[in-house]
Amino acid sequence: MSIYQDIQAANAETLCDLRSDTVTRPCAGMRKAMAEAEVGDDVWGDDPTVIALQDRVAELTGKESALFLSSGSQSNLAALLAQCGRGDAAIVGEPYHIYRDEANGASVLGGIALHPVPVTEGRYMTPETVAAEVQPDDPHCAISRLLCLENTVSGVAIPLDKLRASTQPARDAGMVVHLDGARFFNAITELGCDAQDLAAEADTVSLCMSKGLGAPIGSVLVGPKDVIARANRARKLLGGGMRQVGVLAAAAMYALDNVWPRLGDDHASAVVLADALRKTGLGEVSQSTNMVFFTPKPDIRDALYAHVKAQRIMIGGGATARFVTHRDVDDTALAAAIAAFESFA
Ligand SMILES: Cc1ncc(COP(=O)(O)O)c(C=O)c1O
């Protein structure tokens, strides 16, 4: 049986899927909104629902312009291609998605050097580490052009003052700043700030609709008008021009209206799960926003994971497992997950 058949078989019977917040499925209300969406040809700029979504997210974040793209990776890549040329460098936190998990698209396709810098336990870059990576005006060096932030990082919501401090050396050097906000809405929910407050820390921001917000696909890139126009060209170059995608934009609109306001529930569920795991004494636990990281004692790890999976709880593995709460983890599902760990203990 292939891994995918294995997962499909498990899916049909799963009581709780904690692998990621990307596993959410569109609910009935979202599907209805999709079915009723007005559509047009988005490459021609004709899709009224896409236009409405883009206008809404631009206004929400206080930016001039917005572009709907198929994924967070494509949105980040379009942002980098729009703001850096070949031989330019982008400074990025070493554990961040743009550096680790996007197939080095910026380097492969854009000739952009990614310069990783270490982050603190709070997952942010310090002004000192950023300053140390800003290159001098010297022909031996790539041109430091862009700083890439991320928020949340592994669930950790980075406070605005820490973000601002890390951008200062980049700003002083005339660099621009991009924020990978795949979980932007989890971050502002946790920080208790407005969307504009977080967005103001960067020139361009990528916001995913397909993580905790529960839409099936899509990210929105916001920023200055000229940068978004270049990102639109990059999207086309990447084969990401889309046609009657008002059906997808409608899902994102529904998510903003109905799912964003309840993200705090996911964070509360993560707290409940983390507390329950701690009480089992099976391993080390940490939690931030909708993510719980669990490091079981090595001698019980394999047996524990096998037991939990046998209870129809879908989890990742490894020395430290990540459990993510989301809209499809309701109270019943959460109780089933907790019971699986408790019964092993
Ligand atoms: C922090 C972060 N950025 C970007 C992405 C990329 O999003 P996508 O999977 O839509 O390409 C992810 C995906 O999980 C992510 O966690």
PDB file of C-alpha atoms and ligand atoms in Angstrom, residues 20-22 70-76 95-98 101-102 150-154 180-183 206 208-211 217-219 291 322, ligand 1:
ATOM      1  CA  SER A  20      -1.808  20.490   9.949  1.00  0.00           C
ATOM      2  CA  ASP A  21      -4.372  23.266   9.632  1.00  0.00           C
ATOM      3  CA  THR A  22      -4.107  22.776   5.857  1.00  0.00           C
ATOM      4  CA  SER A  70      -2.684  29.902  -5.818  1.00  0.00           C
ATOM      5  CA  SER A  71      -0.462  29.227  -2.802  1.00  0.00           C
ATOM      6  CA  GLY A  72       1.678  30.699  -0.082  1.00  0.00           C
ATOM      7  CA  SER A  73       4.859  29.509  -1.790  1.00  0.00           C
ATOM      8  CA  GLN A  74       3.858  31.152  -5.066  1.00  0.00           C
ATOM      9  CA  SER A  75       2.902  34.345  -3.264  1.00  0.00           C
ATOM     10  CA  ASN A  76       6.236  34.519  -1.414  1.00  0.00           C
ATOM     11  CA  PRO A  95      14.105  28.144  10.100  1.00  0.00           C
ATOM     12  CA  TYR A  96      11.646  30.135   7.999  1.00  0.00           C
ATOM     13  CA  HIS A  97       9.551  28.556   5.274  1.00  0.00           C
ATOM     14  CA  ILE A  98      11.027  30.708   2.490  1.00  0.00           C
ATOM     15  CA  ASP A 101      10.540  24.717   2.499  1.00  0.00           C
ATOM     16  CA  GLU A 102      10.029  26.415  -0.842  1.00  0.00           C
ATOM     17  CA  GLU A 150       7.586  35.319   9.108  1.00  0.00           C
ATOM     18  CA  ASN A 151       4.697  35.446  11.609  1.00  0.00           C
ATOM     19  CA  THR A 152       3.609  33.125  13.129  1.00  0.00           C
ATOM     20  CA  VAL A 153       6.703  30.908  13.102  1.00  0.00           C
ATOM     21  CA  SER A 154       5.988  27.330  14.209  1.00  0.00           C
ATOM     22  CA  ASP A 180       5.373  35.624   5.115  1.00  0.00           C
ATOM     23  CA  GLY A 181       2.030  35.731   6.889  1.00  0.00           C
ATOM     24  CA  ALA A 182       0.885  32.218   6.100  1.00  0.00           C
ATOM     25  CA  ARG A 183      -0.738  32.360   9.556  1.00  0.00           C
ATOM     26  CA  SER A 206       1.588  37.262   1.943  1.00  0.00           C
ATOM     27  CA  CYS A 208      -2.734  32.422   3.310  1.00  0.00           C
ATOM     28  CA  MET A 209      -6.419  31.595   3.090  1.00  0.00           C
ATOM     29  CA  SER A 210      -5.843  27.840   3.082  1.00  0.00           C
ATOM     30  CA  LYS A 211      -4.330  27.287   6.544  1.00  0.00           C
ATOM     31  CA  ILE A 217      -6.628  27.139  -1.809  1.00  0.00           C
ATOM     32  CA  GLY A 218      -5.247  30.604  -2.166  1.00  0.00           C
ATOM     33  CA  SER A 219      -3.073  33.368  -0.777  1.00  0.00           C
ATOM     34  CA  MET A 291       0.338  24.436  17.460  1.00  0.00           C
ATOM     35  CA  ARG A 322       3.668  18.875  15.703  1.00  0.00           C
TER      36      ARG A 322
HETATM   37  C1  LIG B   1       5.027  29.631   7.243  1.00  0.00           C
HETATM   38  C2  LIG B   1       4.583  29.144   5.907  1.00  0.00           C
HETATM   39  N1  LIG B   1       4.804  29.901   4.820  1.00  0.00           N
HETATM   40  C3  LIG B   1       4.432  29.514   3.598  1.00  0.00           C
HETATM   41  C4  LIG B   1       3.795  28.317   3.399  1.00  0.00           C
HETATM   42  C5  LIG B   1       3.469  27.888   1.992  1.00  0.00           C
HETATM   43  O1  LIG B   1       2.125  27.751   1.742  1.00  0.00           O
HETATM   44  P1  LIG B   1       1.624  26.788   0.573  1.00  0.00           P
HETATM   45  O2  LIG B   1       1.627  25.407   1.128  1.00  0.00           O
HETATM   46  O3  LIG B   1       0.239  27.302   0.299  1.00  0.00           O
HETATM   47  O4  LIG B   1       2.531  26.953  -0.576  1.00  0.00           O
HETATM   48  C6  LIG B   1       3.540  27.484   4.493  1.00  0.00           C
HETATM   49  C7  LIG B   1       2.864  26.175   4.305  1.00  0.00           C
HETATM   50  O5  LIG B   1       2.596  25.437   5.209  1.00  0.00           O
HETATM   51  C8  LIG B   1       3.942  27.908   5.770  1.00  0.00           C
HETATM   52  O6  LIG B   1       3.741  27.152   6.865  1.00  0.00           O
END
